[in-house]
Short mmCIF file of C-alpha atoms and ligand atoms in Angstrom, two decimals:
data_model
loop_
_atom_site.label_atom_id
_atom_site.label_comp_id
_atom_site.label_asym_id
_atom_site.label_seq_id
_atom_site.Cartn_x
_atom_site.Cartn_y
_atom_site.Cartn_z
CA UNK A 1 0.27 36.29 -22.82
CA UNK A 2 3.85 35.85 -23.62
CA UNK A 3 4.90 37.24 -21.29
CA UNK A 4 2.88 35.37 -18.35
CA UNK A 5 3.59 31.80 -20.18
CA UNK A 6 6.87 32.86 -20.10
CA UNK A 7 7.09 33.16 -16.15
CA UNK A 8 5.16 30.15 -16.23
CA UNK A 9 7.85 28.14 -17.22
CA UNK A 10 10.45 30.03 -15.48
CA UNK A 11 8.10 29.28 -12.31
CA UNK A 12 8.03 25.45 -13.02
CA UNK A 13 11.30 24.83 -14.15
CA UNK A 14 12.64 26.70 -10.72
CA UNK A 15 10.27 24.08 -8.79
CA UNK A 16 7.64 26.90 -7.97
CA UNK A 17 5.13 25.21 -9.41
CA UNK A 18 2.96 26.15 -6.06
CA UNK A 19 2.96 29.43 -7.04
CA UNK A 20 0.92 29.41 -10.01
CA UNK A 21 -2.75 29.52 -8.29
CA UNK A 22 -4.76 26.67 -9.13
CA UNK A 23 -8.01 27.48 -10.42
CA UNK A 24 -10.20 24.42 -9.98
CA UNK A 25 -12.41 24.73 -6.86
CA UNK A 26 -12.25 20.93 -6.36
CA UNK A 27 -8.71 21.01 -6.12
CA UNK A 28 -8.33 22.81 -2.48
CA UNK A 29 -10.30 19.63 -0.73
CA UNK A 30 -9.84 16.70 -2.77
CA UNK A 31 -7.71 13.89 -2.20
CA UNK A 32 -5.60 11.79 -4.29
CA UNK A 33 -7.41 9.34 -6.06
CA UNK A 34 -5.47 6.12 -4.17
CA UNK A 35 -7.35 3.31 -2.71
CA UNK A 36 -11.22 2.90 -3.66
CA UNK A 37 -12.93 -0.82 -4.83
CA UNK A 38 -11.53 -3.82 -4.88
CA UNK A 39 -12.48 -7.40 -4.89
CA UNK A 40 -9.84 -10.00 -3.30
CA UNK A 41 -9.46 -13.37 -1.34
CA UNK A 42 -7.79 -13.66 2.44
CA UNK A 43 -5.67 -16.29 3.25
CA UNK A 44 -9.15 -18.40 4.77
CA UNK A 45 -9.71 -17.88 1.07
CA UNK A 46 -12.73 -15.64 1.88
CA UNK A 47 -13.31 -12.86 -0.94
CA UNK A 48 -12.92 -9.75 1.01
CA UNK A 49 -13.71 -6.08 -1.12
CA UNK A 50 -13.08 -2.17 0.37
CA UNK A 51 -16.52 -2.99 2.17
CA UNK A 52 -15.08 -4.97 4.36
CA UNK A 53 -13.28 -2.75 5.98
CA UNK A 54 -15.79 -0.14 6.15
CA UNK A 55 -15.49 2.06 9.00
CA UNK A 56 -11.92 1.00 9.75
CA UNK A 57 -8.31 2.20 9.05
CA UNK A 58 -6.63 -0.09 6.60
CA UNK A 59 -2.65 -0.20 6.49
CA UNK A 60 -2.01 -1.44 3.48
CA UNK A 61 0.92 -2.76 1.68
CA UNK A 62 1.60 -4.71 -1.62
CA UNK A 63 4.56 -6.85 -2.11
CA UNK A 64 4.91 -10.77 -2.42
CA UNK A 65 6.06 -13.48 0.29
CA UNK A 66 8.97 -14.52 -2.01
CA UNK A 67 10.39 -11.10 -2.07
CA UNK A 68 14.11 -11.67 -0.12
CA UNK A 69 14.45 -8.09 1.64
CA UNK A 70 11.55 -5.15 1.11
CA UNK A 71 8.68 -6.86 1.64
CA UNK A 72 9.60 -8.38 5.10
CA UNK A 73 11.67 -5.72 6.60
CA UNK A 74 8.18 -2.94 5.47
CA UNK A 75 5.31 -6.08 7.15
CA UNK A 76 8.45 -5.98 10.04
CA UNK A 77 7.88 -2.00 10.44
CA UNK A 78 3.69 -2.35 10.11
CA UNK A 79 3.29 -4.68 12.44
CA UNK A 80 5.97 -2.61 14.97
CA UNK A 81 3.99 0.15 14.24
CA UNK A 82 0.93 -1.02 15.32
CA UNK A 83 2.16 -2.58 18.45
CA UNK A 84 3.35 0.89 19.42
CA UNK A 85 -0.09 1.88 18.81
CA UNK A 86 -1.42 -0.32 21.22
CA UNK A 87 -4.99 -0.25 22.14
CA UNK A 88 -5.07 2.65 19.52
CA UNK A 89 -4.45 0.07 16.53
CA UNK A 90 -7.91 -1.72 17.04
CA UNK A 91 -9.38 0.54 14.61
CA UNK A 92 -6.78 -0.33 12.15
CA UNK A 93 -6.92 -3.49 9.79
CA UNK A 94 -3.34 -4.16 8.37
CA UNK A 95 -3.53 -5.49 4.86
CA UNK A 96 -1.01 -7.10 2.68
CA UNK A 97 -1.92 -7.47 -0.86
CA UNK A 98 0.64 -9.76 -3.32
CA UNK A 99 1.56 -8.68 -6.63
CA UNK A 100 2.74 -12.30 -7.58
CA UNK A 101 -0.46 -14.18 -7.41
CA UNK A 102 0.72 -16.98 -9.78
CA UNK A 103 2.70 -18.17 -5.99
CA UNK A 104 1.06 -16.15 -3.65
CA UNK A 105 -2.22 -18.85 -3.08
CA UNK A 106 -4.05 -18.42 -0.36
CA UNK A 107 -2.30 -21.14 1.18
CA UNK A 108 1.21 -19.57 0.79
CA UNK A 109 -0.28 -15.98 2.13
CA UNK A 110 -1.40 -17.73 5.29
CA UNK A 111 1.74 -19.50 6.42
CA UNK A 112 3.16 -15.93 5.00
CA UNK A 113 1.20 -13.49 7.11
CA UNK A 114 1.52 -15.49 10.34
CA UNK A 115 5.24 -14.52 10.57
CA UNK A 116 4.11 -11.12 11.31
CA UNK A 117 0.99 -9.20 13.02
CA UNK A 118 -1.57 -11.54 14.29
CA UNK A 119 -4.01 -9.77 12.25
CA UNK A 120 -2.39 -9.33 9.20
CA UNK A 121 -4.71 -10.00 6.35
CA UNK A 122 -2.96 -11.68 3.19
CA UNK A 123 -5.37 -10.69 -0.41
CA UNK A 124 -4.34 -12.48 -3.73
CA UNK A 125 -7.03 -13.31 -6.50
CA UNK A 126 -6.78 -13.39 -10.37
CA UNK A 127 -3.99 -11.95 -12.03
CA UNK A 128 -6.77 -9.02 -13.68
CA UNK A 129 -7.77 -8.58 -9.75
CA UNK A 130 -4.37 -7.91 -8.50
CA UNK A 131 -3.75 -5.45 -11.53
CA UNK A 132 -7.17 -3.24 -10.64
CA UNK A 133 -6.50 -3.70 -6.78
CA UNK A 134 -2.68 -2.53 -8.05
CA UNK A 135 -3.77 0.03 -10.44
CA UNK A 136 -6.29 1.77 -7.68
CA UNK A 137 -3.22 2.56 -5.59
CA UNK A 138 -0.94 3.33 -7.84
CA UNK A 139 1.08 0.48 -7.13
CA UNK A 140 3.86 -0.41 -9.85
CA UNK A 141 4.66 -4.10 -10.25
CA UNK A 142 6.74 -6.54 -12.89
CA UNK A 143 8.21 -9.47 -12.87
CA UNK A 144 12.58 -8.86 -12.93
CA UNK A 145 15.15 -9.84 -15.33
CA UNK A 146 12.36 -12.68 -16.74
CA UNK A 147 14.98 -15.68 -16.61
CA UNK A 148 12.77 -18.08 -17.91
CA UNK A 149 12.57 -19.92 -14.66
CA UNK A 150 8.67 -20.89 -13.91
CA UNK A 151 9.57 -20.99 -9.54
CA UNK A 152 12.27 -18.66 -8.98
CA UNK A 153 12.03 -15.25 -10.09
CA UNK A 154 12.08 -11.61 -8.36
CA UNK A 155 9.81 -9.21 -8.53
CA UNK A 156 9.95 -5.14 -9.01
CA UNK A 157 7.56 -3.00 -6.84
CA UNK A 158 6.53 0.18 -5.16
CA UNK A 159 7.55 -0.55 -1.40
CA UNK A 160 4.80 2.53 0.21
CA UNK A 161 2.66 1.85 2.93
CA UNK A 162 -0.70 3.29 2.27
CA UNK A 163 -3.08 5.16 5.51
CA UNK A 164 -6.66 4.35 4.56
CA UNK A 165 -9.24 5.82 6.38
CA UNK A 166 -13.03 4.55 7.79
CA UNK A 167 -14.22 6.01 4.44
CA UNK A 168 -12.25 3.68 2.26
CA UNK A 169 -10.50 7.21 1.30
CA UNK A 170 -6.52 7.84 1.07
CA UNK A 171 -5.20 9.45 4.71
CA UNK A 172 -1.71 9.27 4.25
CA UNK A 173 1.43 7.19 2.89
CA UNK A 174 4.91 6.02 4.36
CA UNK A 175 7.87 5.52 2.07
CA UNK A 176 10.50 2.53 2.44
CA UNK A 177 12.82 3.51 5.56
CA UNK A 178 10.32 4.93 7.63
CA UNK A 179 10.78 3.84 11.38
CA UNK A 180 8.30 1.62 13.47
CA UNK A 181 8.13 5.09 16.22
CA UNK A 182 7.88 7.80 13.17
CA UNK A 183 4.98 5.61 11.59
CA UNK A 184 3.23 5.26 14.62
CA UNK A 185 3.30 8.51 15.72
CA UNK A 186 2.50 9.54 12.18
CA UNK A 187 -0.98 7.44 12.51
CA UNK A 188 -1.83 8.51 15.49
CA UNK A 189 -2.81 12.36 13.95
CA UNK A 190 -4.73 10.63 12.28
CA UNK A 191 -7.00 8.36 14.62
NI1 NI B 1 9.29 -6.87 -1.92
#
């Protein structure tokens, strides 16, 4: 046993961790547990949950409109992406969720998401809503370098673009820095 522990570690701490055979027969065809329920408001101020996008590809993305850089530049790439799609992107509903709901109204998300895809969906809700909604995809958010100021403050967050597919089930992700052409051609396996 010693002995086999002791390979083990030598096998992990080389980065062979694929090596030691995984045992659960669950693990060879699930997926990561990203996405799944959620309950939300659009920028019409419609509450909109995973059901509404039932049988269609969500690209989703969470961020905030105040956000100076990331958030812009990733909606930039999304909405690039899907007009390289073309016709192929009907099926897909692109989704940006905020992670600062205390500005992010409904309101603000509007004016926000009309700067970018024509069908760009803007969610905010409570600040418990955001954190599930956040918390289902793994999404990492706080508030920066808290300066006291009530208006003007920066947030921290995961900058991933998230593949959901007709099921409401995780398909794939894209990391900050992925082109418009290597996204799109990326989504298009998956169509
Ligand atoms: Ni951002």
């Amino acid at each position: 046993m010693l002995i086999v522990a002791a390979v083990v570690a030598v096998a992990i701490g080389l980065g062979l961790g694929f090596l030691i055979p995984i045992t659960r027969p669950d693990s060879v065809v699930s997926r990561p547990a990203i996405g799944g329920p959620f309950a939300l408001v659009n920028q019409d101020g419609q509450l909109v949950t995973e059901k509404t996008f039932a049988g269609r590809h969500m690209l989703v993305y969470f961020g905030y409109t105040y956000c100076p850089d990331v958030c812009p530049t990733e909606l930039q790439v999304m909405s690039t992406a899907l007009d390289l799609l073309g016709d192929q992107s009907k099926g897909i509903d692109p989704v940006f969720i905020t992670i600062d709901p205390e500005r992010d109204t409904a309101e603000q998300m509007k004016t926000y998401v009309g700067h970018f895809h024509p069908r760009l969906q803007g969610l905010t809700g409570s600040q418990d809503q955001i954190k599930a909604a956040a918390r289902a995809y793994g999404v990492y958010f706080a508030r920066a370098r808290d300066t006291g100021a009530t208006t003007e403050y920066l947030m921290d967050h995961s900058s991933i673009v998230f593949l959901i597919g007709p099921d409401g089930g995780y398909v794939t992700h894209f990391r900050g820095g992925t082109s418009p052409e290597d996204m799109a051609r990326q989504i298009r396996r998956f169509l």
